[in-house]
Short mmCIF file of C-alpha atoms and ligand atoms in Angstrom, two decimals:
data_model
loop_
_atom_site.label_atom_id
_atom_site.label_comp_id
_atom_site.label_asym_id
_atom_site.label_seq_id
_atom_site.Cartn_x
_atom_site.Cartn_y
_atom_site.Cartn_z
CA MET I 1 36.33 145.98 113.45
CA PHE I 2 33.60 144.28 115.51
CA PRO I 3 30.43 146.09 116.71
CA ARG I 4 30.06 147.22 120.41
CA ILE I 5 26.60 146.23 120.52
CA ILE I 6 24.73 143.20 118.92
CA GLN I 7 21.23 143.20 118.57
CA GLY I 8 20.57 139.67 119.66
CA GLY I 9 18.83 137.11 117.25
CA MET I 10 15.20 136.69 118.69
CA GLY I 11 13.15 134.14 117.12
CA VAL I 12 10.68 133.41 115.33
CA GLY I 13 10.71 136.42 113.16
CA VAL I 14 11.00 139.17 116.37
CA SER I 15 14.66 140.29 115.09
CA ASN I 16 13.30 140.29 111.43
CA TRP I 17 14.97 141.88 108.48
CA ARG I 18 13.46 145.28 109.65
CA LEU I 19 15.08 145.35 112.75
CA ALA I 20 18.30 143.98 111.78
CA GLN I 21 18.47 146.73 109.16
CA ALA I 22 17.72 149.49 111.57
CA VAL I 23 20.48 148.65 113.64
CA SER I 24 22.78 147.36 111.15
CA ARG I 25 22.50 151.00 109.45
CA LEU I 26 23.45 152.73 112.53
CA GLY I 27 26.94 150.86 112.64
CA GLU I 28 25.81 147.93 115.33
CA LEU I 29 24.90 144.75 114.36
CA GLY I 30 21.69 143.68 113.66
CA VAL I 31 21.00 140.19 113.53
CA VAL I 32 18.07 138.36 111.71
CA SER I 33 16.59 135.34 113.56
CA GLY I 34 17.11 132.26 110.91
CA THR I 35 14.84 129.97 112.84
CA ALA I 36 11.82 128.76 110.93
CA LEU I 37 12.46 131.47 108.16
CA ASP I 38 10.44 128.98 105.78
CA GLN I 39 7.69 128.90 107.55
CA LEU I 40 7.35 132.85 107.62
CA LEU I 41 8.02 133.31 104.12
CA ILE I 42 5.20 131.22 103.15
CA ARG I 43 2.91 132.84 105.35
CA ARG I 44 3.99 136.65 104.59
CA LEU I 45 3.20 135.22 100.62
CA ALA I 46 0.19 133.78 101.79
CA ASP I 47 -1.13 136.83 103.58
CA GLY I 48 -0.10 138.84 99.87
CA ASP I 49 2.90 139.98 100.69
CA LEU I 50 2.16 143.24 101.79
CA GLY I 51 4.95 146.04 100.83
CA GLY I 52 6.75 143.71 98.30
CA ALA I 53 9.56 142.80 100.50
CA MET I 54 9.32 139.16 99.70
CA ARG I 55 9.02 139.82 96.07
CA ARG I 56 12.29 141.99 96.23
CA GLY I 57 14.10 139.18 98.01
CA LEU I 58 13.18 136.32 95.77
CA GLU I 59 13.93 138.58 92.84
CA ALA I 60 17.45 138.91 93.69
CA PHE I 61 17.86 135.40 94.67
CA PRO I 62 20.40 133.87 92.25
CA PHE I 63 18.81 130.44 91.85
CA PRO I 64 15.51 131.93 89.83
CA ARG I 65 13.59 128.71 88.78
CA ILE I 66 13.55 128.07 92.69
CA ALA I 67 12.45 131.63 93.39
CA ARG I 68 9.69 131.40 90.74
CA GLU I 69 8.35 128.06 91.98
CA ILE I 70 8.41 129.45 95.52
CA TRP I 71 6.15 132.45 94.74
CA ASN I 72 4.01 130.64 92.13
CA ASP I 73 3.45 127.86 95.05
CA TYR I 74 2.62 130.32 98.05
CA PHE I 75 1.59 134.10 96.68
CA VAL I 76 -2.03 134.60 97.00
CA ALA I 77 -2.96 138.04 95.68
CA GLY I 78 -4.71 140.40 98.14
CA GLY I 79 -3.93 137.66 100.58
CA LYS I 80 -5.56 134.49 101.62
CA PRO I 81 -9.09 134.77 103.03
CA ALA I 82 -9.09 135.14 106.99
CA ASP I 83 -10.73 131.83 107.36
CA ALA I 84 -8.30 130.17 105.45
CA PRO I 85 -5.35 128.23 107.16
CA TYR I 86 -1.80 128.84 106.58
CA PRO I 87 -0.35 126.57 103.79
CA ALA I 88 2.21 123.51 105.47
CA THR I 89 5.42 122.13 104.13
CA PRO I 90 6.58 118.83 105.27
CA MET I 91 8.24 118.80 108.94
CA HIS I 92 11.94 118.96 108.43
CA GLN I 93 13.91 115.77 108.85
CA LEU I 94 17.12 113.70 108.16
CA LYS I 95 16.33 113.24 104.53
CA GLU I 96 14.70 116.26 103.51
CA PRO I 97 12.38 116.82 100.39
CA ARG I 98 14.02 118.55 97.94
CA LYS I 99 11.61 121.42 97.50
CA LEU I 100 11.68 121.96 101.39
CA VAL I 101 15.49 122.06 100.99
CA GLU I 102 14.92 125.14 98.56
CA LEU I 103 12.56 126.89 100.50
CA CYS I 104 14.87 126.66 103.42
CA MET I 105 17.58 128.31 101.33
CA ALA I 106 15.54 130.94 99.67
CA ALA I 107 13.85 131.94 102.98
CA ASN I 108 17.32 132.69 104.83
CA PHE I 109 18.68 134.46 101.44
CA VAL I 110 15.50 136.99 101.79
CA GLU I 111 15.83 137.44 105.13
CA VAL I 112 19.28 138.64 104.83
CA PHE I 113 19.18 140.36 101.64
CA LEU I 114 16.30 142.32 102.90
CA ALA I 115 18.26 143.25 105.97
CA ARG I 116 21.13 144.65 104.05
CA GLU I 117 19.23 146.68 101.62
CA GLY I 118 20.33 150.26 101.52
CA HIS I 119 23.44 149.99 103.54
CA SER I 120 26.76 148.39 103.38
CA ASN I 121 27.38 147.31 107.09
CA PRO I 122 27.31 143.82 108.21
CA VAL I 123 24.29 142.24 109.15
CA GLY I 124 24.47 138.79 111.07
CA ILE I 125 21.92 135.76 111.29
CA ASN I 126 20.98 133.46 114.76
CA PHE I 127 20.30 129.86 114.62
CA LEU I 128 19.85 127.78 117.53
CA GLU I 129 22.07 124.59 117.41
CA LYS I 130 19.33 122.33 118.46
CA VAL I 131 17.03 122.93 115.51
CA GLN I 132 19.52 120.81 113.17
CA ALA I 133 17.70 119.63 110.10
CA VAL I 134 17.69 123.24 108.55
CA HIS I 135 21.06 123.97 109.02
CA LEU I 136 22.97 123.09 106.05
CA PRO I 137 20.77 124.99 103.17
CA SER I 138 19.97 127.98 105.77
CA ILE I 139 23.29 128.49 106.19
CA TYR I 140 23.91 128.43 102.56
CA GLY I 141 21.07 130.76 101.71
CA ALA I 142 21.86 133.10 104.21
CA MET I 143 25.68 133.12 102.67
CA LEU I 144 24.49 133.56 99.65
CA ALA I 145 22.79 137.03 100.80
CA GLY I 146 26.48 138.10 101.94
CA VAL I 147 25.72 137.78 105.83
CA GLY I 148 28.69 138.94 107.56
CA TYR I 149 28.31 137.07 111.10
CA VAL I 150 26.47 133.52 111.81
CA LEU I 151 25.55 133.33 115.54
CA MET I 152 24.72 130.32 117.12
CA GLY I 153 23.61 129.20 121.10
CA ALA I 154 21.25 126.79 122.40
CA GLY I 155 23.89 123.63 121.75
CA ILE I 156 27.31 123.30 121.10
CA PRO I 157 27.92 124.36 117.42
CA LEU I 158 31.65 122.43 117.25
CA HIS I 159 30.94 121.54 113.60
CA ILE I 160 29.43 124.94 111.97
CA PRO I 161 33.06 126.78 111.57
CA GLY I 162 33.61 123.92 109.44
CA VAL I 163 30.47 124.40 107.29
CA LEU I 164 31.11 128.07 106.77
CA ASP I 165 34.68 127.33 105.37
CA ALA I 166 33.61 124.71 102.74
CA PHE I 167 30.41 126.86 102.05
CA ALA I 168 32.91 129.94 101.50
CA ALA I 169 34.23 127.91 98.62
CA HIS I 170 30.88 126.57 97.39
CA GLN I 171 31.95 123.16 98.32
CA PRO I 172 29.57 120.45 99.78
CA ALA I 173 29.32 120.32 103.78
CA GLN I 174 27.70 117.86 106.12
CA TYR I 175 26.24 118.36 109.53
CA LYS I 176 25.45 114.94 112.40
CA LEU I 177 21.90 114.80 113.31
CA SER I 178 21.83 114.22 116.82
CA VAL I 179 19.54 111.01 117.10
CA THR I 180 19.01 109.56 120.76
CA GLY I 181 19.70 105.93 120.80
CA ALA I 182 21.53 105.92 117.59
CA PRO I 183 25.56 104.44 118.28
CA ALA I 184 28.22 106.89 117.41
CA GLU I 185 29.25 105.45 114.24
CA ALA I 186 25.77 105.28 112.91
CA ASP I 187 25.21 107.38 109.28
CA THR I 188 23.08 110.28 110.65
CA TRP I 189 24.72 112.84 108.40
CA MET I 190 23.17 115.58 106.64
CA ARG I 191 24.70 116.56 103.32
CA PHE I 192 24.19 119.79 101.23
CA ASP I 193 26.27 120.41 97.70
CA PRO I 194 25.55 123.63 96.52
CA ALA I 195 26.63 122.09 92.75
CA ASP I 196 23.02 120.38 93.39
CA TYR I 197 21.06 123.31 93.19
CA ALA I 198 23.28 126.01 91.32
CA GLU I 199 21.78 127.29 88.05
CA GLY I 200 24.43 129.04 86.69
CA PRO I 201 27.62 130.69 88.07
CA LEU I 202 27.86 131.32 91.71
CA PRO I 203 28.88 134.32 93.56
CA VAL I 204 31.83 134.68 95.01
CA LEU I 205 31.10 134.34 98.84
CA GLU I 206 33.08 135.86 101.82
CA ARG I 207 33.24 133.35 105.07
CA PRO I 208 30.73 134.93 107.58
CA ARG I 209 32.39 135.33 111.24
CA PHE I 210 31.32 132.63 113.64
CA LEU I 211 30.19 133.74 117.27
CA ALA I 212 29.41 130.88 119.55
CA ILE I 213 26.46 131.70 122.25
CA VAL I 214 27.86 130.16 125.49
CA SER I 215 26.75 130.39 129.20
CA SER I 216 29.93 128.81 131.17
CA ASN I 217 33.39 129.03 130.75
CA THR I 218 33.82 125.24 130.48
CA LEU I 219 31.70 125.69 127.30
CA ALA I 220 33.49 128.52 126.02
CA SER I 221 36.74 126.99 126.17
CA THR I 222 35.22 123.98 124.82
CA MET I 223 34.34 125.96 121.64
CA LEU I 224 37.60 127.25 121.14
CA LYS I 225 39.66 124.01 121.47
CA ARG I 226 37.44 121.89 119.94
CA ALA I 227 35.53 123.55 116.95
CA ASN I 228 36.33 121.97 113.45
CA GLY I 229 37.41 125.73 112.23
CA ARG I 230 37.86 129.36 113.37
CA VAL I 231 35.53 130.67 116.04
CA ASP I 232 35.78 134.30 115.90
CA GLY I 233 34.11 135.56 119.12
CA LEU I 234 31.63 134.61 121.95
CA VAL I 235 28.67 135.73 123.32
CA ILE I 236 28.47 135.06 127.10
CA GLU I 237 24.74 134.69 128.19
CA GLY I 238 23.43 134.82 131.44
CA ALA I 239 20.30 133.71 133.20
CA VAL I 240 18.42 136.83 132.98
CA ALA I 241 18.49 137.31 129.30
CA GLY I 242 15.11 136.83 127.38
CA GLY I 243 14.43 133.20 125.30
CA HIS I 244 15.69 129.69 126.10
CA ASN I 245 18.11 129.86 128.68
CA ALA I 246 21.02 127.45 129.68
CA PRO I 247 19.85 125.23 133.00
CA PRO I 248 21.40 125.77 136.32
CA ARG I 249 24.36 123.47 136.74
CA GLY I 250 24.09 120.50 139.02
CA LYS I 251 20.74 118.91 140.23
CA LEU I 252 17.91 121.39 139.51
CA GLN I 253 16.45 123.30 142.21
CA LEU I 254 12.97 125.43 141.92
CA SER I 255 12.15 128.32 144.26
CA ALA I 256 8.82 128.47 145.83
CA GLU I 257 7.55 130.18 142.68
CA GLY I 258 8.96 126.98 140.43
CA GLU I 259 11.44 128.84 138.72
CA PRO I 260 15.16 127.67 138.66
CA VAL I 261 17.33 128.55 140.84
CA TYR I 262 21.03 129.82 140.09
CA GLY I 263 23.83 130.14 142.28
CA GLU I 264 27.24 130.84 142.46
CA ARG I 265 28.36 127.90 140.07
CA ASP I 266 26.95 129.34 137.53
CA ALA I 267 28.78 132.74 137.37
CA VAL I 268 30.91 133.12 134.43
CA GLY I 269 34.63 134.26 135.65
CA MET I 270 35.80 137.02 133.49
CA GLU I 271 39.33 136.80 134.25
CA ALA I 272 39.12 133.18 132.36
CA MET I 273 37.49 134.92 129.73
CA ARG I 274 39.80 137.44 128.77
CA LEU I 275 42.74 134.83 128.99
CA LEU I 276 41.17 132.67 126.03
CA GLY I 277 42.19 135.86 123.80
CA VAL I 278 39.14 136.42 121.65
CA PRO I 279 36.74 138.89 121.66
CA PHE I 280 33.68 138.31 123.64
CA TRP I 281 30.24 140.46 124.34
CA LEU I 282 28.32 140.11 127.42
CA ALA I 283 24.50 139.25 127.25
CA GLY I 284 21.26 139.04 129.78
CA GLY I 285 20.33 142.73 131.41
CA TYR I 286 23.49 144.48 129.85
CA GLY I 287 21.02 146.58 127.57
CA THR I 288 21.33 150.26 129.92
CA PRO I 289 24.52 152.80 129.69
CA GLU I 290 25.69 151.46 133.31
CA LYS I 291 25.92 147.75 132.26
CA PHE I 292 27.67 148.57 128.68
CA GLN I 293 30.25 150.53 130.66
CA GLU I 294 30.62 147.57 132.94
CA ALA I 295 30.91 144.99 130.26
CA LEU I 296 33.77 147.13 128.28
CA GLU I 297 35.46 147.51 131.95
CA GLN I 298 35.45 143.73 132.20
CA GLY I 299 37.48 143.43 129.07
CA ALA I 300 34.21 142.80 126.52
CA THR I 301 34.20 143.76 123.39
CA GLY I 302 30.92 145.00 123.79
CA ILE I 303 27.13 143.49 124.46
CA GLN I 304 24.34 141.35 123.14
CA VAL I 305 21.16 142.90 123.64
CA GLY I 306 17.60 141.59 123.08
CA THR I 307 14.94 142.30 125.54
CA PRO I 308 14.83 146.28 124.72
CA PHE I 309 14.89 145.87 121.04
CA ALA I 310 12.36 143.25 121.01
CA PHE I 311 9.61 145.88 122.16
CA THR I 312 10.93 148.36 119.48
CA GLU I 313 8.98 149.87 116.62
CA GLU I 314 10.56 147.74 114.13
CA SER I 315 10.56 144.39 115.77
CA GLY I 316 8.56 141.81 114.12
CA LEU I 317 6.12 141.42 117.45
CA ARG I 318 2.40 141.35 116.77
CA ALA I 319 1.57 145.45 117.59
CA ASP I 320 -1.12 144.70 119.90
CA TYR I 321 1.47 142.36 122.17
CA LYS I 322 3.80 145.01 122.07
CA ARG I 323 1.56 147.80 123.20
CA ALA I 324 0.31 145.71 125.75
CA VAL I 325 3.63 144.76 127.49
CA LEU I 326 4.77 148.32 127.24
CA GLU I 327 1.73 149.44 129.01
CA GLN I 328 2.33 146.96 131.76
CA VAL I 329 6.24 148.29 131.77
CA ARG I 330 4.75 151.89 132.17
CA ASP I 331 2.87 150.72 135.25
CA GLY I 332 6.04 149.01 136.33
CA GLY I 333 4.34 145.67 136.41
CA ALA I 334 5.20 143.36 133.73
CA HIS I 335 6.26 140.07 135.19
CA ILE I 336 8.52 137.46 133.76
CA PHE I 337 8.42 133.65 134.73
CA THR I 338 11.30 131.22 134.33
CA ASP I 339 9.38 128.67 132.87
CA PRO I 340 11.49 125.34 133.57
CA LEU I 341 8.71 122.82 131.76
CA ALA I 342 7.33 124.95 128.72
CA SER I 343 9.97 124.52 125.88
CA PRO I 344 10.31 121.02 124.48
CA THR I 345 14.20 121.52 124.44
CA GLY I 346 14.06 120.95 127.76
CA PHE I 347 15.81 124.26 128.82
CA PRO I 348 13.98 126.80 130.60
CA PHE I 349 12.10 129.33 128.87
CA LYS I 350 11.21 132.94 129.55
CA VAL I 351 7.42 133.44 129.74
CA VAL I 352 5.63 137.08 129.51
CA GLN I 353 2.66 136.93 131.69
CA LEU I 354 -0.06 138.17 129.33
CA ALA I 355 -3.83 137.95 129.18
CA SER I 356 -4.98 135.86 126.26
CA THR I 357 -2.03 134.17 125.21
CA SER I 358 -0.27 130.55 126.85
CA SER I 359 1.23 131.81 129.89
CA ASP I 360 -2.61 132.05 131.34
CA PRO I 361 -3.30 128.28 132.52
CA GLU I 362 -6.88 128.67 130.85
CA VAL I 363 -5.75 129.11 127.34
CA TYR I 364 -2.84 126.42 127.62
CA GLY I 365 -5.48 124.10 129.12
CA ASP I 366 -7.81 124.97 126.46
CA ARG I 367 -5.23 124.30 123.08
CA LYS I 368 -5.73 120.57 121.80
CA ARG I 369 -2.23 119.51 121.42
CA LEU I 370 -1.05 119.05 118.05
CA CYS I 371 2.36 118.75 116.06
CA ASN I 372 2.59 119.92 112.83
CA LEU I 373 5.84 122.40 112.48
CA GLY I 374 8.14 120.19 114.33
CA PHE I 375 11.41 122.15 114.42
CA LEU I 376 12.18 121.07 118.05
CA ARG I 377 11.33 117.14 117.57
CA GLU I 378 14.02 114.91 118.99
CA ALA I 379 15.05 112.85 116.49
CA TYR I 380 15.35 109.22 117.98
CA LEU I 381 16.62 105.42 116.84
CA THR I 382 13.40 103.35 116.56
CA ALA I 383 13.35 99.34 117.15
CA GLN I 384 13.55 98.95 113.23
CA GLY I 385 16.35 100.73 113.24
CA GLY I 386 15.11 103.82 111.48
CA VAL I 387 15.24 107.30 112.30
CA ALA I 388 11.61 109.20 113.78
CA TYR I 389 10.47 112.14 115.19
CA ARG I 390 8.89 112.95 118.52
CA CYS I 391 7.89 116.13 120.59
CA ALA I 392 7.43 116.43 124.28
CA ALA I 393 4.48 119.05 123.38
CA GLU I 394 2.81 116.85 120.76
CA PRO I 395 -0.36 114.77 121.57
CA VAL I 396 0.76 112.59 125.17
CA GLU I 397 -0.45 109.43 123.60
CA SER I 398 1.57 109.77 120.28
CA TYR I 399 4.88 110.98 122.31
CA VAL I 400 4.22 107.78 124.91
CA ALA I 401 3.68 105.29 121.75
CA LYS I 402 6.72 106.79 120.62
CA GLY I 403 8.94 105.81 123.39
CA GLY I 404 9.16 109.33 125.26
CA LYS I 405 8.09 109.48 128.90
CA ILE I 406 4.95 110.80 130.33
CA GLU I 407 6.27 112.97 132.56
CA ASP I 408 7.93 114.54 129.99
CA THR I 409 5.16 115.80 128.44
CA VAL I 410 3.75 117.82 131.45
CA GLY I 411 3.46 121.30 130.91
CA ARG I 412 5.30 121.49 127.68
CA LYS I 413 4.01 124.09 125.51
CA CYS I 414 4.22 124.05 121.38
CA LEU I 415 6.87 126.72 120.86
CA CYS I 416 6.83 126.34 117.07
CA ASN I 417 3.13 127.46 116.94
CA ALA I 418 3.26 129.78 119.74
CA LEU I 419 6.06 131.89 118.35
CA LEU I 420 4.43 132.45 114.90
CA ALA I 421 1.80 133.68 116.79
CA ASN I 422 3.60 136.27 118.31
CA VAL I 423 4.60 137.80 114.87
CA GLY I 424 1.38 137.77 113.65
CA TYR I 425 1.23 134.38 111.95
CA SER I 426 -1.16 132.04 114.21
CA GLN I 427 -2.42 129.06 112.45
CA LEU I 428 -5.82 128.52 112.05
CA ASN I 429 -6.27 124.56 112.77
CA PRO I 430 -8.57 122.11 111.08
CA ASP I 431 -11.02 122.34 114.36
CA HIS I 432 -11.37 126.00 113.80
CA SER I 433 -8.99 126.81 116.84
CA ILE I 434 -6.47 129.50 116.75
CA GLU I 435 -3.02 128.80 117.74
CA PRO I 436 -2.20 131.14 120.96
CA ALA I 437 0.91 133.30 121.24
CA LEU I 438 3.57 132.58 123.88
CA LEU I 439 5.65 135.87 124.63
CA THR I 440 9.37 135.57 125.82
CA ALA I 441 11.42 138.46 127.11
CA GLY I 442 14.19 138.76 130.02
CA ASP I 443 13.93 139.63 133.40
CA GLU I 444 15.02 143.14 133.06
CA ILE I 445 11.64 143.82 131.07
CA ASN I 446 11.01 146.92 133.41
CA SER I 447 14.05 148.83 133.05
CA ILE I 448 13.05 149.21 129.21
CA ALA I 449 10.73 152.47 130.37
CA ARG I 450 14.10 154.06 130.33
CA PHE I 451 13.62 154.02 126.58
CA PHE I 452 10.18 156.14 126.73
CA PRO I 453 9.60 159.29 125.13
CA GLU I 454 8.32 161.65 127.67
CA ASP I 455 4.79 161.49 126.07
CA GLY I 456 4.69 157.62 125.42
CA THR I 457 5.65 154.27 125.17
CA THR I 458 6.77 153.58 121.68
CA TYR I 459 10.30 153.70 120.86
CA THR I 460 12.85 153.14 118.10
CA SER I 461 16.04 151.02 118.05
CA ALA I 462 17.91 154.08 117.38
CA ARG I 463 16.59 155.32 120.56
CA VAL I 464 17.98 152.03 122.44
CA ILE I 465 21.26 152.42 120.51
CA ALA I 466 21.88 155.94 121.60
CA THR I 467 20.90 155.53 125.22
CA ILE I 468 23.03 152.50 125.70
CA GLU I 469 26.01 154.39 124.16
CA GLY I 470 25.18 157.54 126.25
CA SER I 471 25.08 159.77 123.12
C1 FMN E 501 11.73 137.55 122.34
C2 FMN E 501 13.32 137.06 122.03
C3 FMN E 501 13.71 136.20 121.64
C4 FMN E 501 15.05 135.28 121.65
N1 FMN E 501 15.04 134.51 121.02
C5 FMN E 501 16.34 134.19 120.76
C6 FMN E 501 16.74 133.19 119.41
O1 FMN E 501 16.08 132.63 119.03
N2 FMN E 501 18.18 132.69 119.61
C7 FMN E 501 19.15 133.18 120.40
O2 FMN E 501 20.43 132.81 120.43
N3 FMN E 501 18.77 133.93 121.38
C8 FMN E 501 17.41 134.29 121.48
N4 FMN E 501 16.94 135.26 122.74
C9 FMN E 501 18.14 135.83 123.21
C10 FMN E 501 18.93 137.57 122.80
O3 FMN E 501 19.26 136.98 121.56
C11 FMN E 501 19.71 138.01 123.70
O4 FMN E 501 20.76 137.05 124.10
C12 FMN E 501 19.16 138.16 124.97
O5 FMN E 501 18.07 138.64 124.98
C13 FMN E 501 19.91 139.13 125.90
O6 FMN E 501 19.45 139.42 127.03
P1 FMN E 501 18.50 140.64 127.08
O7 FMN E 501 16.96 140.08 126.78
O8 FMN E 501 18.31 140.74 128.85
O9 FMN E 501 18.87 141.63 126.62
C14 FMN E 501 15.85 136.17 122.48
C15 FMN E 501 15.48 136.78 123.21
C16 FMN E 501 14.21 137.61 123.58
C17 FMN E 501 13.98 138.73 123.90
#
């Protein structure tokens, strides 16, 4: 049995355990975002773990010493003072400090554990292939919590299925970090052996299903032909979807407004999809009863939906941002700009135009560049043969000093800090500035008005599902 509606993973922390649990309880697939969960966990603990969910999750973690140390290191009873920054960790890299690996594993466990509480339906986790350094401990932590699906896009995750197979048997696994300039034979493997962390007998694990998120027929068939293990299905995501988008094929052309122009070559052929013989879900503007029916008629198993869920009562978005966007939608005026530059990944990124966030040129201009989270850093080979890291949104001088091209820094935004700010965990910087937010949503944002009740703008994920299914 496969779900008909997948609530798409939305990072950072927009599709948190609360949203995924609400969706999975209703029998569809709730998916937590696996991105930056280590940072979310420590910031929730620094805020005093309101409601006690993090404590519950950590208490269930099968490696109690690790859980206890994380609690002792980061929990602040009553919450940190408002004028104190959130705690920091080293940034992720090829050779990770042991404590960071443990934190990553536990944080992924906690999010999935909580999403699974109180029901027995499957829950999924979403990762971005490009955020590589965290893959192994994150996946293992999620599997310890019994994750039912792993979904991955933003890259070509050919070597993830094999990792799932190995971890299901508690065997060691490895994943090669992409390092710009490194020869193919260079040893840039990241390795993780569950036995190095186990504190007692290990639970029996099931191998989660693996769904690759792709945007073209070529990528779909490449995944099925070349992956190092079973690919259980595909999510086909079009360019109107919220979050990052695949760039248009061929030479990048921009519209008069400065957005990437997509054309016929970017359309995905449904006949070819059906012939691949695996279940597939369509994503990108499919969250309506009409588009849902259309997807089923095309032979899809169902749809993956993001934007309608991002603005539900259960999502992790900061309440005032959610309210402001819902008011724009009510007035018919929410506006999305597909920014070809904002994301350091180089992929187009959809940005909600909202005052007081970095979509406002003044707010963006006022932010002093810094890089202290580093999830989107590019690993590169140094002249001395070592591996170092750079991000096109870091201070321009340091990026250029690391061999980055100055033109690649133009218009780049620090998504790591902004996405944590979106869900209420803005960092307070040493110069007392507060990290601004930058919201993302799909092009069809104004159509979420259909979920509004007669007398307001707030709605639940149950309402989204019932409306789409026409029940
Ligand atoms: C706020 C937001 C954050 C997102 N973050 C991610 C992400 O971290 N990883 C991912 O694979 N997709 C991400 N997406 C894409 C969704 O999972 C989903 O595929 C997409 O939203 C579907 O299109 P729709 O927005 O038109 O419904 C995000 C979408 C939104 C709206």
